[in-house]
Short mmCIF file of C-alpha atoms and ligand atoms in Angstrom, two decimals:
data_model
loop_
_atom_site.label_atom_id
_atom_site.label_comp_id
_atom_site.label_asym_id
_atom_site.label_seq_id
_atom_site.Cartn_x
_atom_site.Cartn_y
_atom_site.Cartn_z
CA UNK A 632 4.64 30.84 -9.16
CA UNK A 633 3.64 27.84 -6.96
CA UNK A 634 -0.13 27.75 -5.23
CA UNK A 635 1.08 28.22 -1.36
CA UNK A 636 -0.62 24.66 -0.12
CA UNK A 637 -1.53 25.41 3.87
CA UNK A 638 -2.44 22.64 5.69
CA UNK A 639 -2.30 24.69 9.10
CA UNK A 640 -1.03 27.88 10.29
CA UNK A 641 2.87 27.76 9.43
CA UNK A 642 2.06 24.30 7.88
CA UNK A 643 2.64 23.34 4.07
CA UNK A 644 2.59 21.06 1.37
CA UNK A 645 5.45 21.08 -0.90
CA UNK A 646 5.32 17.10 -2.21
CA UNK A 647 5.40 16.66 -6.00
CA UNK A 648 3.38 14.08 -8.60
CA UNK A 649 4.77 11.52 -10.33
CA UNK A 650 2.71 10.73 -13.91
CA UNK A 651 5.57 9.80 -15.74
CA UNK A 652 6.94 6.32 -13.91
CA UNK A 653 4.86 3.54 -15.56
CA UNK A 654 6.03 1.13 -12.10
CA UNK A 655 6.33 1.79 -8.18
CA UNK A 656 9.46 0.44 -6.92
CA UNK A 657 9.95 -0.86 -10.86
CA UNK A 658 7.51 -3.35 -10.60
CA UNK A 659 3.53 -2.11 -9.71
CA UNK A 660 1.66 0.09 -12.02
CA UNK A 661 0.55 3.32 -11.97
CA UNK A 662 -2.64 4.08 -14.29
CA UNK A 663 -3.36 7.22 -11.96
CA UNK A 664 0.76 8.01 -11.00
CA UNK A 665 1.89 8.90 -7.47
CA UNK A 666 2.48 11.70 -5.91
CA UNK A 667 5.54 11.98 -3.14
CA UNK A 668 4.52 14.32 -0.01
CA UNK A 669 6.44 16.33 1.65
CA UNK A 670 5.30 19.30 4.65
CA UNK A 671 7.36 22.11 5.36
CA UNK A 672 6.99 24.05 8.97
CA UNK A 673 7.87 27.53 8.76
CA UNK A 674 8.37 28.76 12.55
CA UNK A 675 11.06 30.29 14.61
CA UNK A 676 12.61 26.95 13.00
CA UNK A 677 12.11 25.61 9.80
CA UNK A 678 11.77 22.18 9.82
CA UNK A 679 11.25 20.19 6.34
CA UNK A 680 9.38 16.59 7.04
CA UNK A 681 10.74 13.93 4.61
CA UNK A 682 11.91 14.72 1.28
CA UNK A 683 11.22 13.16 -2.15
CA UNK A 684 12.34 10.92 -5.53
CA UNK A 685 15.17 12.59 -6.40
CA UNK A 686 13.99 12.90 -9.94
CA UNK A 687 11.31 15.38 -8.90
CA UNK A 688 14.05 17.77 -6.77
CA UNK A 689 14.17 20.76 -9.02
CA UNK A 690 10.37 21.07 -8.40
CA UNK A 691 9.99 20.09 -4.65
CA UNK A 692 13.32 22.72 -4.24
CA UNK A 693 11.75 25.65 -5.71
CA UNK A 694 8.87 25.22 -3.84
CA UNK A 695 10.91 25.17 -0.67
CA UNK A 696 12.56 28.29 -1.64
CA UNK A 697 9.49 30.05 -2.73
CA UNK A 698 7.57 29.48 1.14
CA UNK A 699 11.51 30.23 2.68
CA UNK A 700 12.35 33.92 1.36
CA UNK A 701 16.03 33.46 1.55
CA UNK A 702 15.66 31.33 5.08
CA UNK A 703 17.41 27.78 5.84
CA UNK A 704 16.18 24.80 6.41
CA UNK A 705 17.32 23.96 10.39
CA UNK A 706 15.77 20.74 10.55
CA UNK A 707 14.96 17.60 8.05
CA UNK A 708 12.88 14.87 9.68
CA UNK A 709 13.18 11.66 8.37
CA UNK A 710 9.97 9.78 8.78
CA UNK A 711 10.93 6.82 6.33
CA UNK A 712 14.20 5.96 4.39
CA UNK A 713 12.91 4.27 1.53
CA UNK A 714 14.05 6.23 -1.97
CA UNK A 715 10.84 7.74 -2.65
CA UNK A 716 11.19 9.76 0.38
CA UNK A 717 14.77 10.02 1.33
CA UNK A 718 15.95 10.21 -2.17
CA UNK A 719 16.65 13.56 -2.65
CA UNK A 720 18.36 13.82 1.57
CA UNK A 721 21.84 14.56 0.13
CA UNK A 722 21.13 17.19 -2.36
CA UNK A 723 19.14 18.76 0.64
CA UNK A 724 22.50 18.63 2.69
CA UNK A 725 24.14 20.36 0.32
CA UNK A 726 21.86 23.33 -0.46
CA UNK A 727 21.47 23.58 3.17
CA UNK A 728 24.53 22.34 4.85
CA UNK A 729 23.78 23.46 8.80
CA UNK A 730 20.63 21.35 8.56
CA UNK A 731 20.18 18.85 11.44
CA UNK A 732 19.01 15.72 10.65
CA UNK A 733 16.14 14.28 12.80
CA UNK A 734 15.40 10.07 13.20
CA UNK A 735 15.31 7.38 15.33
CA UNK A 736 18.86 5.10 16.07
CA UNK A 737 17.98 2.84 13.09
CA UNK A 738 17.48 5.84 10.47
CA UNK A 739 20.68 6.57 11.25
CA UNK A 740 22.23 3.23 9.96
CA UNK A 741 20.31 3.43 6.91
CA UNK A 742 21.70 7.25 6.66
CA UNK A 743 24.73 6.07 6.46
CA UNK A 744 24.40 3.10 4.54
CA UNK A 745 22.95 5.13 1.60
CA UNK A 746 24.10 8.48 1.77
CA UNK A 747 27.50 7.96 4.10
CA UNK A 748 25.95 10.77 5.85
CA UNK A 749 26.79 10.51 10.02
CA UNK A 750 26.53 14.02 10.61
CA UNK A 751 24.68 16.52 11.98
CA UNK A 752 22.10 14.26 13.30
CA UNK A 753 19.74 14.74 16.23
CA UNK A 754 18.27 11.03 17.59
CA UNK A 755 14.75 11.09 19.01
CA UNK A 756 13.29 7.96 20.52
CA UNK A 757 9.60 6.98 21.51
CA UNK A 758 8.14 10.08 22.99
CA UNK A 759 10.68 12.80 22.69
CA UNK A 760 9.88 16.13 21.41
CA UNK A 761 11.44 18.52 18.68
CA UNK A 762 10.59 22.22 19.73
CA UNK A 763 10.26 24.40 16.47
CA UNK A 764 9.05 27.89 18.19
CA UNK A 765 5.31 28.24 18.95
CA UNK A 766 5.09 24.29 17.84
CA UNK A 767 6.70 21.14 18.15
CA UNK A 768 7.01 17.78 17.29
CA UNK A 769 6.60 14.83 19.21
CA UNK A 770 7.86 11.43 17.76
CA UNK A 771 6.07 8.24 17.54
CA UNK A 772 7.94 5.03 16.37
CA UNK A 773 5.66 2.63 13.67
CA UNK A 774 8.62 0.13 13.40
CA UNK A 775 7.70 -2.60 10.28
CA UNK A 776 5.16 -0.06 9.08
CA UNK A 777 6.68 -1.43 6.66
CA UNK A 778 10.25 -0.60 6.88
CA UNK A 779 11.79 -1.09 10.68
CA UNK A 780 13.23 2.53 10.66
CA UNK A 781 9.67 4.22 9.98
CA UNK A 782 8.59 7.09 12.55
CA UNK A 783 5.39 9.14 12.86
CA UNK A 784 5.11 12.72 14.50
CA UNK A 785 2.32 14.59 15.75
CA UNK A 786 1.93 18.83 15.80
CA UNK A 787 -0.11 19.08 18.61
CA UNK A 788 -1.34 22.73 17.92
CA UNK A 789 -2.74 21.58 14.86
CA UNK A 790 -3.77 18.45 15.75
CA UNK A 791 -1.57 16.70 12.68
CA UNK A 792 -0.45 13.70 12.33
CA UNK A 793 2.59 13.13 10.02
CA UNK A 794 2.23 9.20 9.45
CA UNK A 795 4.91 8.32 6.93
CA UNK A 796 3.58 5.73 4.28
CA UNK A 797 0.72 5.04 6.92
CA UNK A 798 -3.03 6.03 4.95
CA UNK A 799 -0.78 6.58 1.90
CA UNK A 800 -2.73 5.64 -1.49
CA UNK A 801 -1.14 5.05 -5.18
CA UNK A 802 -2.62 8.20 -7.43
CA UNK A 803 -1.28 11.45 -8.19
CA UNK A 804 -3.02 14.60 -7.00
CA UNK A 805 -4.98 16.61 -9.69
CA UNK A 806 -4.85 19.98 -8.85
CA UNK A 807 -5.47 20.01 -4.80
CA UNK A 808 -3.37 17.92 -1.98
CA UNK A 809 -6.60 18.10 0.31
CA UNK A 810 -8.75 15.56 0.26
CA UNK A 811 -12.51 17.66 -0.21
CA UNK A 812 -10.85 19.45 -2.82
CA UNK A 813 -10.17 16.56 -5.06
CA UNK A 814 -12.59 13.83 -6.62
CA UNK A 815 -11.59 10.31 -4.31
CA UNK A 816 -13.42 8.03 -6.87
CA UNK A 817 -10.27 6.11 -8.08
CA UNK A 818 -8.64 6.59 -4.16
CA UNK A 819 -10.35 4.27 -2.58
CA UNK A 820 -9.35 1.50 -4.88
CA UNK A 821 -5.92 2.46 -5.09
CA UNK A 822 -5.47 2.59 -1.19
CA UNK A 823 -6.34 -0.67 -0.85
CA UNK A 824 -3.72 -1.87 -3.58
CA UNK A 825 -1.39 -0.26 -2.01
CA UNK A 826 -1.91 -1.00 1.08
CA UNK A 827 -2.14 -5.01 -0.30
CA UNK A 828 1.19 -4.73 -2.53
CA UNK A 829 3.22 -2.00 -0.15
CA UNK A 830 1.86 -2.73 4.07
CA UNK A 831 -0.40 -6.12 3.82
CA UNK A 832 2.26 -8.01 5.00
CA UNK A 833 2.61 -5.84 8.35
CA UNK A 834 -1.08 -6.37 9.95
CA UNK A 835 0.15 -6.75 13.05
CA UNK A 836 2.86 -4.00 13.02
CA UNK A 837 -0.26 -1.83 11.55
CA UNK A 838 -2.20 -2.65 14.58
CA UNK A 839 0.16 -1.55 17.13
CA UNK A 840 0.46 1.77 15.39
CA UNK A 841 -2.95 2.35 15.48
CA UNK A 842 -3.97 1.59 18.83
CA UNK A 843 -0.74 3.90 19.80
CA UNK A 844 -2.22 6.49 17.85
CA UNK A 845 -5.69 6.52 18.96
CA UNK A 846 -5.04 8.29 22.27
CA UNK A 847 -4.09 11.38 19.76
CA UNK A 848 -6.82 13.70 19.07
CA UNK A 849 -6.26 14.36 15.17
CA UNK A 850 -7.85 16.44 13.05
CA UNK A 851 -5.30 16.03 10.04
CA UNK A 852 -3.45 13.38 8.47
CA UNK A 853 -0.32 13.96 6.18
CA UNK A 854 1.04 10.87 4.74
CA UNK A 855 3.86 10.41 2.24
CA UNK A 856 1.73 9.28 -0.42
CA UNK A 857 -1.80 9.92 -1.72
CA UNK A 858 -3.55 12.86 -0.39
CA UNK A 859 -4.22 15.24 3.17
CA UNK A 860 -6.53 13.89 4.62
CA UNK A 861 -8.65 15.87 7.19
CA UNK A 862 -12.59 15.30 5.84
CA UNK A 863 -12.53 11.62 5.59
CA UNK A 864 -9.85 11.16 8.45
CA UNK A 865 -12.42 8.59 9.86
CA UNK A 866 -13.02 6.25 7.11
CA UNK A 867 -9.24 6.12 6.46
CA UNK A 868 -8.50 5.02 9.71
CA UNK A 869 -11.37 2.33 9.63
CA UNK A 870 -10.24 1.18 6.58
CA UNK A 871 -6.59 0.42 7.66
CA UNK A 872 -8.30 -0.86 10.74
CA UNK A 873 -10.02 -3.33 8.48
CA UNK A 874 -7.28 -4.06 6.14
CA UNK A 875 -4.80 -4.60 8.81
CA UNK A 876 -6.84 -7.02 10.77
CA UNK A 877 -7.58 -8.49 7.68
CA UNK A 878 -11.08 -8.11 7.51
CA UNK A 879 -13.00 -8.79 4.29
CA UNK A 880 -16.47 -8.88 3.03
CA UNK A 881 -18.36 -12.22 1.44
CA UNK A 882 -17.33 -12.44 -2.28
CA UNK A 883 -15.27 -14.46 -4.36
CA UNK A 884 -12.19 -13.79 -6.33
CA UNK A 885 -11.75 -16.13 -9.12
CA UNK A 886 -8.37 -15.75 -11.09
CA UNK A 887 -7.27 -17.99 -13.62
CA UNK A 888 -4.21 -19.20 -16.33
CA UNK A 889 -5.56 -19.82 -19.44
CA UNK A 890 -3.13 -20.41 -22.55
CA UNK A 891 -5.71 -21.74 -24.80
CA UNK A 892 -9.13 -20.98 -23.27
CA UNK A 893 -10.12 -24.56 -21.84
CA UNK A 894 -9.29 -23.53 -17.83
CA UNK A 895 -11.39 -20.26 -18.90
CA UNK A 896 -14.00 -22.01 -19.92
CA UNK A 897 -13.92 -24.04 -16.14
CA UNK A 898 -13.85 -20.65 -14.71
CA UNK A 899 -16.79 -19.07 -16.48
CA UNK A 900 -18.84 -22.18 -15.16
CA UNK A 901 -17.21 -21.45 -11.09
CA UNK A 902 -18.04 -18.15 -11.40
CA UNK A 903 -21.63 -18.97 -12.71
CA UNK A 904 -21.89 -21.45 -9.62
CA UNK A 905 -20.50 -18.67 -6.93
CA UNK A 906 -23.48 -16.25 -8.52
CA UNK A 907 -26.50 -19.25 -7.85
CA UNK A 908 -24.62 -19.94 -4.72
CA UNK A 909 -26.39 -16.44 -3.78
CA UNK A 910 -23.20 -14.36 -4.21
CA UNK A 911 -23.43 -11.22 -6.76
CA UNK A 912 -19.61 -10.42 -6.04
CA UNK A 913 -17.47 -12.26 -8.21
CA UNK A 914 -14.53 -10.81 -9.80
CA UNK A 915 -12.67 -12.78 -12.67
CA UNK A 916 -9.01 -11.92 -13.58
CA UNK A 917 -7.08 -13.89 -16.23
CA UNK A 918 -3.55 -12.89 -14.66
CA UNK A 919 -2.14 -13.23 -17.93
CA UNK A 920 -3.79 -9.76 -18.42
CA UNK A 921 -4.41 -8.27 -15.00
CA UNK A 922 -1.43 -7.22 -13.17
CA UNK A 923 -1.21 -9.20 -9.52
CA UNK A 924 -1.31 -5.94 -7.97
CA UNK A 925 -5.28 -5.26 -8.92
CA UNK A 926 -5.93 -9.17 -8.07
CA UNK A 927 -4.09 -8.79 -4.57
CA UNK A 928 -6.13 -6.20 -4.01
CA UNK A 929 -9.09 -7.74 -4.81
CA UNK A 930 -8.09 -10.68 -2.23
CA UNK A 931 -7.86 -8.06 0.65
CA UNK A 932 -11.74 -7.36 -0.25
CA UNK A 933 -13.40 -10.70 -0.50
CA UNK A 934 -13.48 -13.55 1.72
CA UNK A 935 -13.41 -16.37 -1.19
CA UNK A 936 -10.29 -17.08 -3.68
CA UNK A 937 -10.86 -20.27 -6.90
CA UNK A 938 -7.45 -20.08 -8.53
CA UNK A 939 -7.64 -21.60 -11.76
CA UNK A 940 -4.49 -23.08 -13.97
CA UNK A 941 -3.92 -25.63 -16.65
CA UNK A 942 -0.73 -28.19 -16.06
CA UNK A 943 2.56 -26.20 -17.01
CA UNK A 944 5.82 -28.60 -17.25
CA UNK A 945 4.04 -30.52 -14.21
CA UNK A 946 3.62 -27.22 -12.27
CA UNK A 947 0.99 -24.32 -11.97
CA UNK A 948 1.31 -22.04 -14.79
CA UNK A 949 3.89 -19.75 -14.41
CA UNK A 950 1.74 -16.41 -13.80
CA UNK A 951 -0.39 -18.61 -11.37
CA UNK A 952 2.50 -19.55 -9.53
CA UNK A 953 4.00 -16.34 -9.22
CA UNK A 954 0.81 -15.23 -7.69
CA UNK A 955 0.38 -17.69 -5.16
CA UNK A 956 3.72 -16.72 -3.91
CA UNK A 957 3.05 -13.32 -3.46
CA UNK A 958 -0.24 -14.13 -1.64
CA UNK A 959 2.00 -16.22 0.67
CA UNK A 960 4.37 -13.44 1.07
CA UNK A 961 1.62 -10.95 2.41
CA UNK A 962 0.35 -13.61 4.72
CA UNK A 963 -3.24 -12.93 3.91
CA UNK A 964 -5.38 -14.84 6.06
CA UNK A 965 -8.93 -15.99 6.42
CA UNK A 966 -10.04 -17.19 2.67
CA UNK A 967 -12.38 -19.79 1.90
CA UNK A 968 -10.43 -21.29 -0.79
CA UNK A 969 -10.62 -23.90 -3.49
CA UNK A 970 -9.02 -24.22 -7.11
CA UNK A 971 -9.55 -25.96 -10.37
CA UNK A 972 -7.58 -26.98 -13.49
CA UNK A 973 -6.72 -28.36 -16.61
CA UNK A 974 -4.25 -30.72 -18.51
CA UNK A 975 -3.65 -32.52 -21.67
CA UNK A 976 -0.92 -35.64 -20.64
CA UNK A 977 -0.19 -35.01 -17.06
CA UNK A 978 -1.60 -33.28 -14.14
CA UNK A 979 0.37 -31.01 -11.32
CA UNK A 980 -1.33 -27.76 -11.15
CA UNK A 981 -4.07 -28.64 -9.07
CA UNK A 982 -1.41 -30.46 -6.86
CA UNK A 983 0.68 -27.05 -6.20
CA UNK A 984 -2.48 -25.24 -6.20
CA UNK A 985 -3.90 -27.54 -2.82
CA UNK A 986 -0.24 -27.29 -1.33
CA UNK A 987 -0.45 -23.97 -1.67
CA UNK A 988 -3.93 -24.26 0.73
CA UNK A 989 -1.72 -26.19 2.98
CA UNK A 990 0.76 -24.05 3.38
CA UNK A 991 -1.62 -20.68 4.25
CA UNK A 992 -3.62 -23.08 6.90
CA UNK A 993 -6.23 -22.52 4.54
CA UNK A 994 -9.26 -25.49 4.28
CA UNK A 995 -9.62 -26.59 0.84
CA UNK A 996 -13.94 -26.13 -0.06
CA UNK A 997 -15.45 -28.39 -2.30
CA UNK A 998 -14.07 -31.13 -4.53
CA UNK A 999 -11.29 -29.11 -6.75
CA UNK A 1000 -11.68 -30.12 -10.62
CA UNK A 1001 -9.13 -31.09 -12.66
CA UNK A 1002 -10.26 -31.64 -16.27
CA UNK A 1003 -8.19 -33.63 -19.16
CA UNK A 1004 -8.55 -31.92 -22.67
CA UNK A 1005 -11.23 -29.92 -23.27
CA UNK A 1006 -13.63 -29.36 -20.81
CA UNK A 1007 -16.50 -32.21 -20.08
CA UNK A 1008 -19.86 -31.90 -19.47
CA UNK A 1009 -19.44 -33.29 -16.24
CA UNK A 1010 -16.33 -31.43 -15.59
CA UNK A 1011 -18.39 -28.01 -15.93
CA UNK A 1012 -20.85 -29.35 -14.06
CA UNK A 1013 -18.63 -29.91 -11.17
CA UNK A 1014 -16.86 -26.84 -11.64
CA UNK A 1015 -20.03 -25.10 -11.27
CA UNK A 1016 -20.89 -27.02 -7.58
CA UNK A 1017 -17.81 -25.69 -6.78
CA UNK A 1018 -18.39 -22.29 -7.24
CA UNK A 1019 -21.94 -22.26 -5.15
CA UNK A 1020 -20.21 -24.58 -2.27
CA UNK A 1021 -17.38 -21.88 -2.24
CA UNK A 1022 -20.19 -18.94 -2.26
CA UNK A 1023 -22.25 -20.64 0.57
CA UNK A 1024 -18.83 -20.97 2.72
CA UNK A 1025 -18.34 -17.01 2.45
CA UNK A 1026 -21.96 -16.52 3.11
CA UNK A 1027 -21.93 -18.56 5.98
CA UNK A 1028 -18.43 -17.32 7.12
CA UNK A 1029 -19.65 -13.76 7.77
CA UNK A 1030 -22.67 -15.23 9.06
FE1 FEO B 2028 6.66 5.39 0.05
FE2 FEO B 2028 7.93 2.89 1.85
O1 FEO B 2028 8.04 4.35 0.71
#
């Protein structure tokens, strides 16, 4: 017996939850799982939008089948061709072999390319419409949102908007897929990781979508990921407003590579200089212990980064390293930056660490530190006048 999950008349939810992967795309975690969405519209057509991880197709089939009384799916829309979504498209082709498939020219090629499937397909393009009886379905592309395939639609009767990974959050959905039915406390948070790890690259791309969209009067948002969203429909569009012009508030992230507690010990005394610099949000991660996910997402909040890392064979330390280069790769702009480090018999980590600055067009604030042995007196002290110069620069930044 599955809860029927009506998002509008002839509209449904049949996505599933995912608590049992411990990584997204085998490499971010999931303390609160995922769930994969999928909508089903049940009118003179049936059309099913986007499927899900194949692992999780006995349950999102039986759900089908339990809103379809014996009826066929004539339509599968494919929003987005990443696995998570498109995984279980040729399993769907088989239980329902007259079913059209519905994307854009470039779907196609990755149809093919994963599934050999070039059949049965029905191209839309910017604009075009899919009548399904009383409603329809007009098509929207969101190319680099983040794949270049990815599509949106929009159910005028309803006023929904079907937005692929767009407003999608990590998190699993405990017990309701609507979002005033469901406690958001851990959302938030988790939409702005994934937005950092999966879209933050894509500002731009993000941008284009939205200001396309905002001629639609919505009243309901189904993404692939995370849940409906139709009470705080506002703040998630704000917030991907934000997030995709890269917009962040004054405070200072401060993470650090510590393998025997000395470049710690330099951090403890930035962050205490950050706080009398007159800013109260300072977040320390030791990213030997805090996955770069949580940190990244950190970075799309605050306006101030002081990466921290003793000498490693004449480079950053290795976790450090690793991510600076995923900073880089998300091309997060903006950051009042500075760094700080430590060595026993030769320096380099504060070298990569200023090169790194360089190459983001970031201004280096403040003298950076970089301490032999155990942390001086005078090497804290410093540390600590580089924390408050750092925290007057994001103060002053937002000013
Ligand atoms: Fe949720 Fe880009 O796949």
């Amino acid at each position: 017996m599955y809860q029927k999950r009506e998002i509008a008349d002839k509209v449904f939810y049949v996505g599933v939850n995912d608590r049992q992967k411990h990584l997204f795309e085998n490499y971010l975690p999931l303390p609160h799982g995922v769930s994969y969405n999928s909508y089903l519209i049940v009118d003179e057509k049936v059309a099913l939008l986007d499927t899900v991880d194949l692992s999780f197709s006995d349950h999102f089939i039986s759900q089908i089948e339990s809103l379809l009384n014996g009826r066929p799916v004539d339509f599968l829309v494919v929003h987005h061709m990443e696995p998570d979504h498109a995984g279980s498209i040729r399993l769907l082709k088989t239980r329902y072999p007259q079913m059209k498939l519905v994307g854009n020219k470039k779907t196609f090629d990755f149809l093919k390319g994963y599934f050999n499937i070039d059949a049965d397909l029905i191209e839309v393009a910017e604009g075009d419409s899919l009548s399904l009886g009383k409603k329809k379905l007009v098509f929207y592309m969101a190319p680099m949102v983040h794949w270049p395939e990815v599509m949106v639609s929009y159910e005028p009767e309803s006023q929904t908007l079907f937005s692929a990974d767009a407003f999608g959050t990590f998190g699993a959905l405990n017990g309701s897929c609507f979002d005033d039915e469901l406690n958001l406390d851990f959302f938030w948070d988790e939409m702005r990781r994934y937005y950092a790890c999966i879209v933050g690259k894509f500002g731009m791309p993000v941008q284009n979508a939205l200001k396309k969209l905002s001629a639609l009067p919505i009243k309901t948002i189904c993404s692939l990921h995370g849940p409906v969203w139709r009470a705080q429909l506002e703040k998630v569009v704000a917030l991907y407003d934000r997030w995709s012009r890269y917009e962040t508030e004054p405070g200072v992230v401060i993470p650090f590579g510590s393998m025997y507690g000395n470049t710690q010990t330099l951090a403890e005394a930035v962050a205490e200089g950050v706080v009398a610099g007159g800013l109260q949000n300072v977040v320390i991660h030791n990213v030997s212990k805090t996955d770069a996910s949580f940190i990244l997402a950190d970075i799309f909040k605050y306006n101030g980064l002081i990466v921290g890392s003793p000498t490693y064979m004449g480079e950053a330390y290795p976790l450090v390293d690793a991510l600076l280069t995923k900073i880089k790769e998300r091309g997060v702009k903006h950051h009042v930056y500075s760094c700080f480090g430590s060595y026993s018999w030769a320096t380099g980590a504060v070298k990569r660490m200023t090169e790194f600055a360089e190459a983001m067009k970031w201004e280096v604030v403040g003298a950076p530190v970089d301490n032999k042995f155990a942390p001086t007196e005078d090497a804290l002290q410093k540390c600590f006048q580089l924390g408050k110069e750092v925290a007057q620069a994001c103060l002053k930044m937002k000013e």
